[in-house]
């Protein structure tokens, strides 16, 4: 299948690398308003270069387009691609508002094209194993969960691109970093009923928040906490999700949530726990998440099914971020 990439910034290289690793996939074109950013893809992959999306869609034989632009531009680009009858893989967050998200989803539905949102952390080996534990109900009834992202993004990071840290095009720590973890929290725990949040901009000279704390009441009745920041000195400190159940406690953690930091389950023998921990340590990253997402889209088209991470999944993660923002603004709980 023929791929194109729109937006040739940092994240686009992950898409290009993933496409190259898939036997039946080929990167045929790239599109960006800045011609110099496309040179790498011409030299490395022999991809045709376009500064105008409409021209690329008309001239090239494309099956799937990866949208890697700043988040605030996703909607208009996605609608144009959908109307050209091309399938879409869009980087997180799917959009910056629910209204814009619905425009993307509706355009894909109307034009009968598939839509997948890049939440690659779902494919980390430790995350996959925790999902299996929950699907097998090994933890029993869940009382609560904790989600933590305490990272460092210094001022130089935000100054690299004018959209970073802006409420219109990038968002703060919740929208741009922790949204991956919020997606996992929803994947593990289900949808919330209610959220409450407080946020601040403490250290970074940006428009959006650099630290946020929040609480969630899930539909199941379980509770959750979220702590996210880009203010940690001097480097990334912790990325973790902990789930507390009546029959077990599991924490995936480290600086990038790659390992079982705690795994204690009544119905899981000690030797099985040890083997599982060791197998994860032996290959913590596994196959890159972007490769999984792209391979899944190819399979979804061939099998005529929904992709594993759907537009609705992307919408739910965005809605949780926006609910936190609304709660912080109102200084009161909000209904999800």
Short mmCIF file of C-alpha atoms in Angstrom, two decimals:
data_model
loop_
_atom_site.label_atom_id
_atom_site.label_comp_id
_atom_site.label_asym_id
_atom_site.label_seq_id
_atom_site.Cartn_x
_atom_site.Cartn_y
_atom_site.Cartn_z
CA UNK A 1 0.00 0.00 0.00
CA UNK A 2 1.18 3.49 -0.82
CA UNK A 3 1.64 5.98 2.02
CA UNK A 4 2.03 9.73 2.17
CA UNK A 5 3.02 11.91 5.12
CA UNK A 6 1.69 15.43 5.70
CA UNK A 7 3.89 17.49 8.01
CA UNK A 8 7.59 16.64 8.03
CA UNK A 9 8.58 17.59 11.56
CA UNK A 10 10.15 15.37 14.22
CA UNK A 11 7.39 12.75 14.52
CA UNK A 12 7.18 12.17 10.76
CA UNK A 13 10.46 10.26 10.82
CA UNK A 14 8.90 7.64 13.11
CA UNK A 15 6.16 7.10 10.55
CA UNK A 16 8.63 6.85 7.68
CA UNK A 17 10.80 4.36 9.58
CA UNK A 18 7.75 2.25 10.44
CA UNK A 19 6.45 2.27 6.86
CA UNK A 20 9.86 1.11 5.58
CA UNK A 21 9.77 -1.91 7.91
CA UNK A 22 6.48 -3.20 6.47
CA UNK A 23 6.94 -5.35 3.37
CA UNK A 24 3.76 -4.30 1.59
CA UNK A 25 4.03 -0.59 2.43
CA UNK A 26 5.86 2.19 0.58
CA UNK A 27 6.27 5.89 1.28
CA UNK A 28 5.57 7.56 -2.08
CA UNK A 29 5.04 11.22 -1.17
CA UNK A 30 5.43 13.87 1.51
CA UNK A 31 3.83 17.27 1.93
CA UNK A 32 5.00 20.30 3.90
CA UNK A 33 4.84 24.06 3.55
CA UNK A 34 8.60 24.26 4.15
CA UNK A 35 10.42 22.58 1.23
CA UNK A 36 13.68 22.03 3.14
CA UNK A 37 11.99 19.70 5.63
CA UNK A 38 11.12 17.28 2.82
CA UNK A 39 14.65 16.78 1.48
CA UNK A 40 15.37 13.93 3.90
CA UNK A 41 12.38 11.93 2.65
CA UNK A 42 13.33 12.44 -0.98
CA UNK A 43 16.91 11.33 -0.35
CA UNK A 44 16.12 8.46 2.03
CA UNK A 45 12.88 7.06 0.54
CA UNK A 46 12.66 8.65 -2.92
CA UNK A 47 9.35 10.21 -1.88
CA UNK A 48 7.90 12.90 -4.11
CA UNK A 49 7.73 16.36 -2.50
CA UNK A 50 4.69 18.63 -2.45
CA UNK A 51 4.01 21.96 -0.80
CA UNK A 52 0.29 21.73 -1.63
CA UNK A 53 -1.84 18.90 -0.25
CA UNK A 54 -4.43 19.12 -3.03
CA UNK A 55 -1.77 18.64 -5.68
CA UNK A 56 -0.31 15.59 -3.90
CA UNK A 57 -3.72 13.95 -3.53
CA UNK A 58 -4.49 14.52 -7.22
CA UNK A 59 -1.17 13.39 -8.69
CA UNK A 60 -0.11 10.46 -6.48
CA UNK A 61 -1.61 6.99 -6.14
CA UNK A 62 -2.03 6.98 -2.36
CA UNK A 63 -3.88 4.55 -0.10
CA UNK A 64 -3.10 5.93 3.36
CA UNK A 65 -2.04 9.37 4.59
CA UNK A 66 -0.25 9.94 7.90
CA UNK A 67 -1.01 13.36 9.39
CA UNK A 68 1.97 14.62 11.39
CA UNK A 69 1.31 18.35 11.47
CA UNK A 70 0.84 20.41 14.64
CA UNK A 71 -2.41 19.32 16.27
CA UNK A 72 -4.33 22.51 15.56
CA UNK A 73 -4.13 21.85 11.81
CA UNK A 74 -5.36 18.23 11.86
CA UNK A 75 -9.02 18.91 11.11
CA UNK A 76 -8.92 20.76 7.80
CA UNK A 77 -6.21 18.43 6.50
CA UNK A 78 -8.05 15.26 7.58
CA UNK A 79 -11.33 16.37 6.02
CA UNK A 80 -9.59 17.13 2.72
CA UNK A 81 -7.88 13.72 2.75
CA UNK A 82 -11.10 11.89 3.59
CA UNK A 83 -12.92 13.64 0.76
CA UNK A 84 -10.15 12.39 -1.54
CA UNK A 85 -11.08 8.85 -0.39
CA UNK A 86 -7.76 8.14 1.35
CA UNK A 87 -7.49 6.31 4.67
CA UNK A 88 -6.05 8.32 7.57
CA UNK A 89 -3.59 7.78 10.40
CA UNK A 90 -3.48 10.92 12.53
CA UNK A 91 -1.06 11.76 15.30
CA UNK A 92 -2.36 12.46 18.78
CA UNK A 93 -4.32 14.39 19.83
CA UNK A 94 -6.83 13.74 17.06
CA UNK A 95 -7.78 17.45 17.18
CA UNK A 96 -7.92 20.30 19.68
CA UNK A 97 -11.72 20.39 20.16
CA UNK A 98 -14.57 17.88 20.19
CA UNK A 99 -16.28 19.82 17.40
CA UNK A 100 -13.22 19.45 15.17
CA UNK A 101 -12.89 15.80 16.14
CA UNK A 102 -16.46 15.12 15.06
CA UNK A 103 -15.75 16.81 11.73
CA UNK A 104 -12.88 14.35 11.14
CA UNK A 105 -14.87 11.29 12.20
CA UNK A 106 -17.92 12.36 10.15
CA UNK A 107 -15.80 13.02 7.06
CA UNK A 108 -14.24 9.56 7.31
CA UNK A 109 -17.63 7.89 7.82
CA UNK A 110 -19.25 9.81 4.94
CA UNK A 111 -16.42 8.93 2.56
CA UNK A 112 -16.09 5.33 3.78
CA UNK A 113 -12.43 5.64 4.74
CA UNK A 114 -10.76 4.24 7.84
CA UNK A 115 -9.36 6.40 10.62
CA UNK A 116 -6.77 5.51 13.24
CA UNK A 117 -5.24 7.71 15.95
CA UNK A 118 -1.62 7.27 17.00
CA UNK A 119 -1.65 6.10 20.61
CA UNK A 120 1.34 3.76 20.27
CA UNK A 121 1.89 3.14 23.99
CA UNK A 122 -0.88 0.53 23.83
CA UNK A 123 1.62 -1.72 22.07
CA UNK A 124 4.36 -1.67 24.67
CA UNK A 125 4.88 -5.26 25.89
CA UNK A 126 4.17 -4.40 29.55
CA UNK A 127 0.98 -2.54 28.58
CA UNK A 128 -0.21 -5.49 26.52
CA UNK A 129 0.39 -7.83 29.46
CA UNK A 130 -1.48 -5.58 31.89
CA UNK A 131 -4.39 -5.45 29.46
CA UNK A 132 -4.45 -9.27 29.42
CA UNK A 133 -4.45 -9.34 33.23
CA UNK A 134 -7.47 -7.05 33.29
CA UNK A 135 -9.28 -8.94 30.52
CA UNK A 136 -8.83 -12.16 32.51
CA UNK A 137 -10.26 -10.37 35.58
CA UNK A 138 -7.22 -11.43 37.63
CA UNK A 139 -7.40 -8.24 39.74
CA UNK A 140 -11.09 -8.64 40.50
CA UNK A 141 -13.05 -5.53 41.40
CA UNK A 142 -10.94 -2.38 41.00
CA UNK A 143 -10.91 0.18 43.78
CA UNK A 144 -8.73 2.87 42.17
CA UNK A 145 -5.91 3.68 39.78
CA UNK A 146 -3.06 6.16 39.59
CA UNK A 147 -1.55 7.73 36.47
CA UNK A 148 1.70 9.71 36.74
CA UNK A 149 3.79 11.53 34.12
CA UNK A 150 6.54 13.59 35.76
CA UNK A 151 8.88 14.59 32.97
CA UNK A 152 11.27 17.33 31.94
CA UNK A 153 10.63 19.53 28.94
CA UNK A 154 12.86 22.57 29.28
CA UNK A 155 12.27 25.99 27.76
CA UNK A 156 14.47 25.13 24.79
CA UNK A 157 12.05 22.30 23.93
CA UNK A 158 9.13 24.71 23.74
CA UNK A 159 11.15 27.31 21.85
CA UNK A 160 11.99 24.84 19.06
CA UNK A 161 8.63 25.38 17.37
CA UNK A 162 6.13 28.23 17.70
CA UNK A 163 3.13 25.90 18.15
CA UNK A 164 4.54 24.10 21.22
CA UNK A 165 2.88 25.03 24.49
CA UNK A 166 0.13 27.04 22.78
CA UNK A 167 -3.48 26.38 23.66
CA UNK A 168 -4.51 26.68 20.02
CA UNK A 169 -2.08 24.29 18.35
CA UNK A 170 -0.29 22.15 20.93
CA UNK A 171 -1.66 22.33 24.44
CA UNK A 172 0.24 21.76 27.66
CA UNK A 173 1.47 18.67 29.44
CA UNK A 174 -1.95 16.99 29.43
CA UNK A 175 -2.57 17.44 25.72
CA UNK A 176 0.93 16.93 24.39
CA UNK A 177 2.57 14.43 26.75
CA UNK A 178 0.14 12.80 29.20
CA UNK A 179 -2.63 12.18 26.65
CA UNK A 180 -0.94 8.86 25.81
CA UNK A 181 -1.24 7.81 29.45
CA UNK A 182 -4.81 9.04 29.70
CA UNK A 183 -5.61 6.88 26.68
CA UNK A 184 -4.14 3.89 28.52
CA UNK A 185 -6.06 4.75 31.67
CA UNK A 186 -9.32 4.75 29.69
CA UNK A 187 -8.32 1.52 27.92
CA UNK A 188 -7.75 -0.14 31.30
CA UNK A 189 -10.51 1.44 33.38
CA UNK A 190 -13.32 2.41 31.01
CA UNK A 191 -14.96 5.82 30.60
CA UNK A 192 -15.36 8.30 33.48
CA UNK A 193 -18.53 9.82 34.85
CA UNK A 194 -16.92 12.83 36.49
CA UNK A 195 -13.55 14.61 36.71
CA UNK A 196 -11.94 17.34 38.79
CA UNK A 197 -8.65 19.05 38.06
CA UNK A 198 -6.27 21.83 39.03
CA UNK A 199 -3.45 23.12 36.82
CA UNK A 200 -0.74 25.75 36.74
CA UNK A 201 2.04 27.17 34.58
CA UNK A 202 4.91 27.23 37.05
CA UNK A 203 8.24 27.21 35.24
CA UNK A 204 7.87 27.33 31.46
CA UNK A 205 7.15 30.45 29.44
CA UNK A 206 4.18 28.96 27.59
CA UNK A 207 0.50 29.66 27.09
CA UNK A 208 -0.72 26.29 28.43
CA UNK A 209 -0.16 24.32 31.65
CA UNK A 210 3.16 22.73 32.65
CA UNK A 211 1.74 20.93 35.71
CA UNK A 212 -1.66 19.36 36.38
CA UNK A 213 -3.29 17.19 39.03
CA UNK A 214 -6.72 15.62 38.71
CA UNK A 215 -9.22 13.10 40.02
CA UNK A 216 -11.58 10.83 38.12
CA UNK A 217 -14.69 8.83 39.01
CA UNK A 218 -15.10 6.04 36.47
CA UNK A 219 -18.37 4.55 35.31
CA UNK A 220 -17.56 1.38 37.25
CA UNK A 221 -17.41 3.37 40.48
CA UNK A 222 -13.63 3.08 40.71
CA UNK A 223 -11.62 6.22 41.34
CA UNK A 224 -8.46 7.52 39.68
CA UNK A 225 -5.80 10.18 40.09
CA UNK A 226 -3.71 11.89 37.42
CA UNK A 227 -0.47 13.80 38.01
CA UNK A 228 1.35 15.28 35.04
CA UNK A 229 4.18 17.79 34.61
CA UNK A 230 7.02 18.94 32.39
CA UNK A 231 8.67 20.81 35.27
CA UNK A 232 10.83 18.04 36.74
CA UNK A 233 14.53 18.81 37.20
CA UNK A 234 16.82 17.79 35.58
CA UNK A 235 15.34 14.98 33.45
CA UNK A 236 12.35 12.63 33.13
CA UNK A 237 11.55 11.14 36.53
CA UNK A 238 8.52 8.84 36.26
CA UNK A 239 5.84 7.56 33.93
CA UNK A 240 3.58 5.02 35.60
CA UNK A 241 0.12 3.54 35.92
CA UNK A 242 -0.88 1.64 39.04
CA UNK A 243 -4.11 -0.34 39.39
CA UNK A 244 -5.39 -1.53 42.76
CA UNK A 245 -7.81 -4.46 42.74
CA UNK A 246 -9.38 -6.73 45.35
CA UNK A 247 -7.19 -9.63 44.19
CA UNK A 248 -4.02 -7.85 43.12
CA UNK A 249 -1.94 -4.72 42.67
CA UNK A 250 -0.03 -3.92 39.49
CA UNK A 251 2.27 -0.99 38.73
CA UNK A 252 3.92 -0.41 35.38
CA UNK A 253 6.59 2.21 35.73
CA UNK A 254 10.09 3.55 35.26
CA UNK A 255 10.89 6.77 33.42
CA UNK A 256 8.85 5.50 30.44
CA UNK A 257 6.35 2.99 31.91
CA UNK A 258 8.16 0.02 30.40
CA UNK A 259 8.40 -2.42 33.32
CA UNK A 260 6.38 -4.14 36.01
CA UNK A 261 7.53 -2.25 39.10
CA UNK A 262 4.99 -4.16 41.21
CA UNK A 263 3.10 -7.30 40.31
CA UNK A 264 1.24 -9.10 43.10
CA UNK A 265 -1.82 -11.16 42.16
CA UNK A 266 -3.53 -13.85 44.27
CA UNK A 267 -4.10 -16.28 41.41
CA UNK A 268 -0.72 -15.81 39.71
CA UNK A 269 2.05 -18.12 41.05
CA UNK A 270 5.37 -16.56 42.08
CA UNK A 271 7.31 -18.32 39.33
CA UNK A 272 4.86 -17.06 36.70
CA UNK A 273 5.19 -13.50 38.05
CA UNK A 274 8.98 -13.77 37.95
CA UNK A 275 8.98 -15.10 34.37
CA UNK A 276 6.63 -12.35 33.22
CA UNK A 277 8.77 -9.62 34.78
CA UNK A 278 11.94 -11.06 33.26
CA UNK A 279 10.43 -11.43 29.79
CA UNK A 280 9.43 -7.75 29.83
CA UNK A 281 12.90 -6.68 31.01
CA UNK A 282 14.48 -8.65 28.17
CA UNK A 283 12.58 -6.64 25.54
CA UNK A 284 10.85 -3.63 27.15
CA UNK A 285 10.17 -1.63 23.97
CA UNK A 286 9.14 -4.50 21.71
CA UNK A 287 8.13 -3.63 18.16
CA UNK A 288 7.77 0.19 17.89
CA UNK A 289 4.23 1.36 18.50
CA UNK A 290 4.09 3.37 15.27
CA UNK A 291 4.88 0.20 13.34
CA UNK A 292 2.03 -1.62 15.09
CA UNK A 293 -0.38 1.23 14.29
CA UNK A 294 0.61 1.29 10.62
CA UNK A 295 0.57 -2.50 10.22
CA UNK A 296 -2.84 -2.60 11.88
CA UNK A 297 -4.22 -0.03 9.44
CA UNK A 298 -2.99 -2.10 6.48
CA UNK A 299 -4.66 -5.19 7.98
CA UNK A 300 -7.84 -3.27 8.76
CA UNK A 301 -8.14 -2.22 5.12
CA UNK A 302 -7.43 -5.73 3.83
CA UNK A 303 -9.87 -7.29 6.32
CA UNK A 304 -12.42 -4.46 6.07
CA UNK A 305 -12.59 -3.88 9.82
CA UNK A 306 -12.12 -0.99 12.21
CA UNK A 307 -8.50 -0.17 13.17
CA UNK A 308 -7.43 -1.13 16.69
CA UNK A 309 -7.22 2.51 17.82
CA UNK A 310 -10.27 4.25 16.38
CA UNK A 311 -11.32 7.84 15.97
CA UNK A 312 -13.67 7.36 18.92
CA UNK A 313 -10.72 6.22 21.05
CA UNK A 314 -8.88 9.39 20.09
CA UNK A 315 -12.00 11.43 20.86
CA UNK A 316 -12.32 9.92 24.36
CA UNK A 317 -8.70 10.70 25.26
CA UNK A 318 -9.14 14.26 23.98
CA UNK A 319 -12.43 14.62 25.85
CA UNK A 320 -10.73 13.64 29.10
CA UNK A 321 -8.04 16.29 28.59
CA UNK A 322 -10.66 18.92 27.75
CA UNK A 323 -12.73 17.91 30.77
CA UNK A 324 -9.68 18.47 32.98
CA UNK A 325 -9.17 21.87 31.37
CA UNK A 326 -12.81 22.83 31.93
CA UNK A 327 -12.72 21.68 35.55
CA UNK A 328 -9.55 23.66 36.25
CA UNK A 329 -11.07 26.75 34.66
CA UNK A 330 -14.32 26.46 36.65
CA UNK A 331 -12.58 25.17 39.81
CA UNK A 332 -15.27 22.51 40.21
CA UNK A 333 -16.02 18.93 39.11
CA UNK A 334 -17.45 18.45 35.62
CA UNK A 335 -19.49 15.65 34.08
CA UNK A 336 -17.57 13.72 31.42
#
